[in-house]
Coordinates of C-alpha atoms in Angstrom, one line a residue:
Chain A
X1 CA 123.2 -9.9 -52.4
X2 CA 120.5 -11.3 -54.0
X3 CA 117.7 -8.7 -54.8
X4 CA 115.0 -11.0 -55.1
X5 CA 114.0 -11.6 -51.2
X6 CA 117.2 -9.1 -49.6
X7 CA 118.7 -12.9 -48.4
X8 CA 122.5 -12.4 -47.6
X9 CA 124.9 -14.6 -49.6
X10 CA 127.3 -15.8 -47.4
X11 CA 129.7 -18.7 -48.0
X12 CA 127.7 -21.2 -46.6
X13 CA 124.9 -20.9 -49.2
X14 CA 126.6 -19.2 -52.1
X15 CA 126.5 -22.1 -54.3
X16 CA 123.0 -22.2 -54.1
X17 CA 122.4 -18.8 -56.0
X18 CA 122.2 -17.8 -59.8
X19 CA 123.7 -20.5 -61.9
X20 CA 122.8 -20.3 -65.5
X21 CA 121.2 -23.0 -67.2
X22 CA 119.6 -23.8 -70.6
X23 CA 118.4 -20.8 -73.1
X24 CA 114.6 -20.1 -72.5
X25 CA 115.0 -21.1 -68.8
X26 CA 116.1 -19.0 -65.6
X27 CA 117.0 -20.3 -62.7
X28 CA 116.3 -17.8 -60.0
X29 CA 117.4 -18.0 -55.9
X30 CA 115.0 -17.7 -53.8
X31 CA 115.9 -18.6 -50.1
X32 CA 113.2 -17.9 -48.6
X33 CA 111.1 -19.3 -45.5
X34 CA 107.9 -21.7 -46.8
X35 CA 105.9 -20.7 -44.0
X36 CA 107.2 -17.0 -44.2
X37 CA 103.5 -16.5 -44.8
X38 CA 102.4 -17.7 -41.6
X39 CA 105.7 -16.1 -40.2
X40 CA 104.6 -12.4 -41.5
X41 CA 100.9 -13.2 -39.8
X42 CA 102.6 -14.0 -36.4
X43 CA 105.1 -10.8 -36.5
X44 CA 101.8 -9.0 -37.2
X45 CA 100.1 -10.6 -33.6
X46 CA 103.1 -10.4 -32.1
X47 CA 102.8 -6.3 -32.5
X48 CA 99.5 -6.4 -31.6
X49 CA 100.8 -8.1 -27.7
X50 CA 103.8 -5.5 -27.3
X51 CA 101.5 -2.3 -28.5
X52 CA 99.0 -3.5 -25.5
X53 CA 101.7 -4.7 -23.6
X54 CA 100.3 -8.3 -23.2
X55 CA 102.2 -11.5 -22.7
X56 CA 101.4 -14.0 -25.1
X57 CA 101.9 -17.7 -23.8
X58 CA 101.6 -20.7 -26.7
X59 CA 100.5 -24.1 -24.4
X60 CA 101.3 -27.6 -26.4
X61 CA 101.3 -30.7 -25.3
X62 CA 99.9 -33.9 -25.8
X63 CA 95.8 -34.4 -25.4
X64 CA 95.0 -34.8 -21.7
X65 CA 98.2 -33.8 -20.3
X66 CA 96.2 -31.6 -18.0
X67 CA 96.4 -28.3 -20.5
X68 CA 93.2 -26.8 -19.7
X69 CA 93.7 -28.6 -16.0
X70 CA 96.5 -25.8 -15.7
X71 CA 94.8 -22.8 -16.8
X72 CA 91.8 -23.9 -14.5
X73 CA 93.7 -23.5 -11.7
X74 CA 96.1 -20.7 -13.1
X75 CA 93.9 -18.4 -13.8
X76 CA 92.6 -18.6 -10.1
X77 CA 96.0 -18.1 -8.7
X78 CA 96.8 -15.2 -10.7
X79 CA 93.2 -13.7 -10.3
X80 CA 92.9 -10.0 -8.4
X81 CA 96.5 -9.8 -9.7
X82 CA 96.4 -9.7 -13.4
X83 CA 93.4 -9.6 -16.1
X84 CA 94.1 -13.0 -18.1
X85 CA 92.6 -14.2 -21.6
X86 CA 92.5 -17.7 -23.4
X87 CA 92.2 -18.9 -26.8
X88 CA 91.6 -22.7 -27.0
X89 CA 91.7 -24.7 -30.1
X90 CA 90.6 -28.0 -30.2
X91 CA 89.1 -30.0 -33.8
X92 CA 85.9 -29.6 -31.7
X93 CA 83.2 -28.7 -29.3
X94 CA 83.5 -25.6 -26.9
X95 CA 84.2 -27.6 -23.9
X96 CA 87.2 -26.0 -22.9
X97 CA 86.1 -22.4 -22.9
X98 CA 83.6 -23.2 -21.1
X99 CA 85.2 -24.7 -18.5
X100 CA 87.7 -21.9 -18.6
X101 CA 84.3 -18.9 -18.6
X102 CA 83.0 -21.0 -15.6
X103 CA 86.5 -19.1 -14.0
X104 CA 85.1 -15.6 -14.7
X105 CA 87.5 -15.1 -17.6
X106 CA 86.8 -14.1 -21.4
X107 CA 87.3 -17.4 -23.3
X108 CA 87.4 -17.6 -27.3
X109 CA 87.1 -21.0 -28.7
X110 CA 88.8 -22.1 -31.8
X111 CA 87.1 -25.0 -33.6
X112 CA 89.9 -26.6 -36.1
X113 CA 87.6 -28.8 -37.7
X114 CA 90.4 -31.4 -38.8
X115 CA 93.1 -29.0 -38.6
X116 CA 95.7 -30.5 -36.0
X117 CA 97.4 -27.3 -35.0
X118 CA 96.9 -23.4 -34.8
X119 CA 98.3 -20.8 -37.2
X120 CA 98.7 -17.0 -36.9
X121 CA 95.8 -16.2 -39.2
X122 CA 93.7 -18.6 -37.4
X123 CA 94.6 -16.2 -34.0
X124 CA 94.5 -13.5 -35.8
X125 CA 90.6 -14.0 -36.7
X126 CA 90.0 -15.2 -32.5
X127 CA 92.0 -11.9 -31.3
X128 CA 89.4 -9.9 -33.6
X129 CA 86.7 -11.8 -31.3
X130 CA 88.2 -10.6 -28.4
X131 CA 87.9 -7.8 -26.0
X132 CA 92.0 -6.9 -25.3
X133 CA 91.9 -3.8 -23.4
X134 CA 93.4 -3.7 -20.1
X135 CA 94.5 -7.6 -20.6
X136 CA 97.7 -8.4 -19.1
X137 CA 98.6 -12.1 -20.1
X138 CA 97.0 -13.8 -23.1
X139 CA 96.9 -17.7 -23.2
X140 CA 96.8 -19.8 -26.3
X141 CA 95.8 -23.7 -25.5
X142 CA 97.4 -25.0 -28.7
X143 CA 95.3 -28.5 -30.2
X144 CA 96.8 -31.5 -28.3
X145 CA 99.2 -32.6 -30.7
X146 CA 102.7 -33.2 -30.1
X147 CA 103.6 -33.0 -33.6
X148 CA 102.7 -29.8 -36.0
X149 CA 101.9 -26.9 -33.6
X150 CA 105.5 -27.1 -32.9
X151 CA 106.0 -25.7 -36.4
X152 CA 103.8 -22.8 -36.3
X153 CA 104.1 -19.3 -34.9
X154 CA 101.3 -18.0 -33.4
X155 CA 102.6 -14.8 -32.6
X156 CA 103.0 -15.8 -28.9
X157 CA 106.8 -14.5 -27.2
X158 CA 107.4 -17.7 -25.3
X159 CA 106.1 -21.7 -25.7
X160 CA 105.5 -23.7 -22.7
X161 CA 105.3 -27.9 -23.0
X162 CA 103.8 -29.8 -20.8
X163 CA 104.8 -33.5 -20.1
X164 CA 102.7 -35.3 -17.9
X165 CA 103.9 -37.9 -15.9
X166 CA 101.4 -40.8 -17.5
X167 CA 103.0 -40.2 -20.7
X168 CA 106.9 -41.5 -20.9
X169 CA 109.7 -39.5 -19.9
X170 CA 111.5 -40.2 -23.0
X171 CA 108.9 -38.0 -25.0
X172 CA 111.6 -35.0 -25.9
X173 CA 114.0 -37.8 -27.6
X174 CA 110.9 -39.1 -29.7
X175 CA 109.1 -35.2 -30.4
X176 CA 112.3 -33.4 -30.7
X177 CA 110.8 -30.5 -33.2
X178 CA 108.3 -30.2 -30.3
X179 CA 110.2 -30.4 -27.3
X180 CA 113.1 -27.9 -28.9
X181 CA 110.3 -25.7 -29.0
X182 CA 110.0 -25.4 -25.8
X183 CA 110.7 -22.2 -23.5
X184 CA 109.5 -24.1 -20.5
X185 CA 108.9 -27.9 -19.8
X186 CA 106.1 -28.3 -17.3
X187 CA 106.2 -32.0 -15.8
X188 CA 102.8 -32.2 -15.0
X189 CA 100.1 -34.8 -12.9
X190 CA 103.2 -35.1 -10.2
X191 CA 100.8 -36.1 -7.8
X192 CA 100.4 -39.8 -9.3
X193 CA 104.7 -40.3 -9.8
X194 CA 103.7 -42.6 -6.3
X195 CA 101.6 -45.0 -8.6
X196 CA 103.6 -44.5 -11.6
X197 CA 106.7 -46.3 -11.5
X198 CA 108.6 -46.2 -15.4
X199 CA 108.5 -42.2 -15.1
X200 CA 111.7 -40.4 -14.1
X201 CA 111.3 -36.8 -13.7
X202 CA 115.9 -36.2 -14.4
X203 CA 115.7 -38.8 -17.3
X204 CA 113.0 -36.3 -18.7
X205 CA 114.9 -33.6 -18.3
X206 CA 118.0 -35.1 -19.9
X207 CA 116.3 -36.1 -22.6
X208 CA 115.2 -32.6 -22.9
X209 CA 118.9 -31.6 -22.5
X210 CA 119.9 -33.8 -25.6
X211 CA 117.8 -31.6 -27.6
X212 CA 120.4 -28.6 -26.4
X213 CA 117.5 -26.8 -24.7
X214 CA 118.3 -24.4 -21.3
X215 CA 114.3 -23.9 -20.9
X216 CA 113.8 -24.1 -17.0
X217 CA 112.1 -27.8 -16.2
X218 CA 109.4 -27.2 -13.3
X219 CA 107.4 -30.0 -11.5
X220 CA 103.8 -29.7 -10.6
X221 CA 100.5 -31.2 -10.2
X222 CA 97.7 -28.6 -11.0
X223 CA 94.9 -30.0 -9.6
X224 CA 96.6 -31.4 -6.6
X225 CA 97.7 -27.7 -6.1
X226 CA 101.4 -28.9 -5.7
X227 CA 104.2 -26.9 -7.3
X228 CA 102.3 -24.0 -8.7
X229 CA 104.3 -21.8 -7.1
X230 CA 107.1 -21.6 -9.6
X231 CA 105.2 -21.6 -12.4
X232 CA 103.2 -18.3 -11.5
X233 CA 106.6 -16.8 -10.6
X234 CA 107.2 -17.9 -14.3
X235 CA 104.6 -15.9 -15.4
X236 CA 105.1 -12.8 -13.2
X237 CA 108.9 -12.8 -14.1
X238 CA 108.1 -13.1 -18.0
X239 CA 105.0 -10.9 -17.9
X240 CA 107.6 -8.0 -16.0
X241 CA 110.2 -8.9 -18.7
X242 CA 107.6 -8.1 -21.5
X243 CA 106.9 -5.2 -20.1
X244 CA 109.9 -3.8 -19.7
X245 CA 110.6 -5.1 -23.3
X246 CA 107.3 -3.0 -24.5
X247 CA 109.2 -0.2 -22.6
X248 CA 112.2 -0.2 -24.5
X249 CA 110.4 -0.7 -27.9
X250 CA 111.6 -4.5 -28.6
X251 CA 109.9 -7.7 -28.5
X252 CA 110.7 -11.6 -28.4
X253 CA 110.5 -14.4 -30.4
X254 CA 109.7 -17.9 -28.9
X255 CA 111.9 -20.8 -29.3
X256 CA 109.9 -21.7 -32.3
X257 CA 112.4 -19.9 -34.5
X258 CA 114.6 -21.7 -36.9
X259 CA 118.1 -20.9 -35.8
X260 CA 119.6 -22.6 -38.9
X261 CA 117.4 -20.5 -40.9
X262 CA 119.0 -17.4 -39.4
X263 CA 122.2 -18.3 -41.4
X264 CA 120.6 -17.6 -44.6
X265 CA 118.2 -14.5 -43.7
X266 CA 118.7 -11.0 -42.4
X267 CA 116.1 -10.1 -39.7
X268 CA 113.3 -8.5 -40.6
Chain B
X1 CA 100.2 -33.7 -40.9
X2 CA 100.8 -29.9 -42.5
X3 CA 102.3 -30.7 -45.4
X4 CA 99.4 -29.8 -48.0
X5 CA 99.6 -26.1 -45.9
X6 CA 102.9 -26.1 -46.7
X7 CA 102.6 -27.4 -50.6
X8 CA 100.2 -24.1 -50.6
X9 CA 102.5 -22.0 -49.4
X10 CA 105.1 -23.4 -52.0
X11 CA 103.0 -23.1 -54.7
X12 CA 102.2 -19.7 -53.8
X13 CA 105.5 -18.0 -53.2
X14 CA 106.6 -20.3 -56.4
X15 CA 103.9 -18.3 -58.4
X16 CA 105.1 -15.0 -56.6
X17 CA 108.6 -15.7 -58.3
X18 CA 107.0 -16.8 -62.0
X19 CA 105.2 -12.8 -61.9
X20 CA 108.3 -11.6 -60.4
X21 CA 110.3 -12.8 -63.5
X22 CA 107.6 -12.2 -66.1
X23 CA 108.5 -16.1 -67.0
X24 CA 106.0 -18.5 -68.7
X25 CA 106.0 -21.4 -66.0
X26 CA 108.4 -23.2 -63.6
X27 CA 110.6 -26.4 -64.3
X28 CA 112.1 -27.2 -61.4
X29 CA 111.7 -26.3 -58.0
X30 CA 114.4 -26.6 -55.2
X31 CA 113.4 -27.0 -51.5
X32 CA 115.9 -27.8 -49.0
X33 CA 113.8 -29.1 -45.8
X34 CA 115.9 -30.7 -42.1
X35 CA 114.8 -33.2 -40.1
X36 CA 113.6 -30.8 -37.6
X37 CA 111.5 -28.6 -39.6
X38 CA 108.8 -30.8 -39.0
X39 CA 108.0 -31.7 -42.5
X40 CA 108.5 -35.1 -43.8
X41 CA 109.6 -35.0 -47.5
X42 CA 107.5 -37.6 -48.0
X43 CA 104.3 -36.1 -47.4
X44 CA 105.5 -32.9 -49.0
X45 CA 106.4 -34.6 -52.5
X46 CA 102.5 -36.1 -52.4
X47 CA 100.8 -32.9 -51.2
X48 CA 102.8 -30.8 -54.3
X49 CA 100.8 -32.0 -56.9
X50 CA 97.5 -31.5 -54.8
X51 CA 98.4 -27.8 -54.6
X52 CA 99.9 -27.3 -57.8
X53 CA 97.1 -28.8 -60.1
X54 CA 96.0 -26.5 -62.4
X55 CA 98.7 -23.8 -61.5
X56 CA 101.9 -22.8 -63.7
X57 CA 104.0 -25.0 -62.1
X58 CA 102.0 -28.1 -62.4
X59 CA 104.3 -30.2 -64.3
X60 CA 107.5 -28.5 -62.5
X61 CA 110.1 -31.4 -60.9
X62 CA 109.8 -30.9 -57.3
X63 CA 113.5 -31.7 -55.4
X64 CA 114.2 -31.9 -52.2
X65 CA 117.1 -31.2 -51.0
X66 CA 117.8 -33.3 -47.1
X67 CA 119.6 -31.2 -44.8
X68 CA 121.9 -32.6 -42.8
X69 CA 121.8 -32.2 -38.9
X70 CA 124.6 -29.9 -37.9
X71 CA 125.6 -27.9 -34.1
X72 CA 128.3 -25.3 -33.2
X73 CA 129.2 -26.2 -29.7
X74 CA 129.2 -22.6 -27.3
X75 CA 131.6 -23.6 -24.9
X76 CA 134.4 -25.6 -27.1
X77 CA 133.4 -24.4 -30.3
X78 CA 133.6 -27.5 -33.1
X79 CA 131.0 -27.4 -35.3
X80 CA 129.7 -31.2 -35.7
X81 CA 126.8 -33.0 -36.8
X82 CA 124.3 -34.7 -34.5
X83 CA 120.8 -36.4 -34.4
X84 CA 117.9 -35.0 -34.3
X85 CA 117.2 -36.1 -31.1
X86 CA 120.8 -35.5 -30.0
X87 CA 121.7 -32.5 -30.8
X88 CA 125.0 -32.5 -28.2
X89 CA 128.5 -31.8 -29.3
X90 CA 130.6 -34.3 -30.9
X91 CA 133.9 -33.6 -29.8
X92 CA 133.2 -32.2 -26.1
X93 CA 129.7 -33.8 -25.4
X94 CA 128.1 -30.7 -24.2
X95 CA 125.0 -29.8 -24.9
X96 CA 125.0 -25.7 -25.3
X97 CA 125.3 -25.9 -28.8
X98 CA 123.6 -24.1 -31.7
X99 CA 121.3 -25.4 -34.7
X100 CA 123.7 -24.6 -37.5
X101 CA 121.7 -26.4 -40.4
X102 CA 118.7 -29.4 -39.8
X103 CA 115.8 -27.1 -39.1
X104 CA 115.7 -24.7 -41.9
X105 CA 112.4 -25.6 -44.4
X106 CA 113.8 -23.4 -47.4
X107 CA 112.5 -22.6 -50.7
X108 CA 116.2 -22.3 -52.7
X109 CA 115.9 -22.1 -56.1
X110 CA 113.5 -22.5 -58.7
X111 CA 114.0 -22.9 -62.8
X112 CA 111.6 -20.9 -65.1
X113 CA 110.8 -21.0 -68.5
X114 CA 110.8 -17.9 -70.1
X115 CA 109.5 -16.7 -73.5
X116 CA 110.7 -18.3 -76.6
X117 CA 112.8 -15.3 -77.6
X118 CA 115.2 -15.0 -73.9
X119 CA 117.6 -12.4 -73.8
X120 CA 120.9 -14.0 -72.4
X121 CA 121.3 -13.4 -68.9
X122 CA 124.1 -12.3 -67.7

């Protein structure tokens, strides 16, 4: 056991702790996460969510595969039923919250500036922004990038990706780190599959498969109103499962996670 | 493109181990980084020096270390390695298998110069 970080040895990473080496230097074994920083900032958020009992759903996806589309016409599915919140980030302008506060629901925009991703101190500052009390399910509309929000958490318990059928269905083979993110793969802007003839909604989802990933694939078109329906049963079945999660003091990491960096930490 | 938010966070939780250790400076910093950490190596060797300028680790060798994609297969249970984008199992084919190494962005190890009189570690 190495007392620097409480890391486990095992035998898989034995070799990489203290070896001595020349006099007046120390080599020391560190294994720990680079982004552990980040990581501690999320587990914070995250305990903010469960203590309120709010879901916390991470959106990423490409810009303009209908992100903002979706909550539009979420949040007025799911109004009456549940108190919703949003945190958008985009590099700039406020466009976004406004279209979602045109919906009647507390918005908090997130300039980035150049930044091409969110982190949990960035959502940390928004959530002090924001009125939480007596909100059910938090959304966070990650900056359109399929690339680096994949390698942040937020603090969020579950990502959802969206795909939209003008993009190419072999996406998930070329933005792996992105698309094993993902808790659920929305395949969205169905309604134009008629006019779109190189998209494949199964070759998607194989390619989605390759990456080893059981998230549920749903189909829908948000502003066409087509296949919503399974995607607010989503919510209500993952909104119940947090709850009953808050009930039983526990809480859940999304997919984000490193698995192979379980094999060289204990859980905090 | 993260990887000067990364070199910061190196930089930072290198300088947590030089107070840790009472040591002078670093030497030699190990970072072991898979292809599906989202970091390119790359990038990560340029940004160091950004972050590290005027720090006590400046003139430290940075050295990444290139994980190798590797699954353990749930339902025939080989251990195997894969592609990044293919992450299925290579004796069976299936693809409920676990990340075993290839996403893990790891500080490992890092070499510190201590004060000229060291007492011998043991």
């Amino acid at each position: 056991m190495c007392d620097t970080c409480g890391c486990n040895l095992t035998p898989g990473n034995r070799h990489l702790a203290y070896k001595p080496v020349a006099r007046g230097a120390t080599a020391v074994s560190v294994l720990k996460g680079l982004l552990a920083k980040n990581d501690d900032q999320a587990g914070h958020n995250r305990a903010h969510f469960d203590r309120r009992g709010i879901l916390a759903l991470n959106l990423m996806s490409s810009p303009g595969s209908g992100k903002t589309a979706l909550l539009e016409a979420t949040l007025t599915a799911l109004k009456g039923e549940f108190t919703c919140a949003v945190i958008e980030g985009d590099l700039e302008t406020e466009n976004d919250a406004e279209r979602i506060r045109a919906k009647g629901v507390q918005a908090h925009q997130i300039v980035t500036g150049t930044a091409c991703h969110l982190d949990a101190h960035l959502v940390h500052d928004a959530l002090h922004e924001m009125k939480l009390d007596g909100v059910d399910i938090l959304f966070i509309e990650n900056v359109g990038n399929l690339v680096c929000p994949a390698s942040f958490d937020l603090g969020q318990h579950l990502n959802v990706t969206l795909l939209s059928v003008t993009e190419g269905d072999d996406k998930p083979a070329k933005y792996p780190v992105m698309f094993r993110a993902a808790d659920a793969l929305l395949l969205t802007k169905t309604d134009l599959l008629p006019v779109l003839d190189d998209f494949d909604l199964d070759r998607a989802e194989a390619h989605l498969r390759n990456l080893a990933n059981p998230a549920p694939v749903l189909h829908l078109s948000a502003r066409k109103d087509a296949g919503m329906g399974p995607w607010l049963d989503w919510i209500r079945v993952q909104l119940a499962q947090q709850l009953a999660r808050v009930a039983a003091g526990q809480s859940r990491r999304p997919a984000i996670q490193p698995d192979g960096a379980r094999y060289h930490h204990t859980e905090a | 493109m993260h990887e000067l938010s990364i070199a910061q966070a190196l930089v930072e939780q290198v300088e947590a181990v030089i107070r840790t250790h009472h040591a002078l400076r670093a030497s030699l910093i190990r970072v072991r980084v898979g292809p599906l950490a989202g970091v390119v190596p790359e990038l990560l060797a340029h940004a160091f020096p950004l972050a590290a300028a005027g720090s006590r680790m400046e003139h430290a060798e940075l050295a990444l270390v290139k994980a190798p994609v590797r699954v353990l297969c749930e339902r025939c249970g080989a251990e195997s390695e894969a592609a990044m984008n293919r992450l299925l199992c290579a004796e069976c084919g299936d693809w409920h298998t676990r990340i075993v190494s290839g996403d893990e962005l790891l500080l490992e190890s890092v070499e510190l110069e201590t004060a000229a009189s060291p007492s011998p570690a043991s």
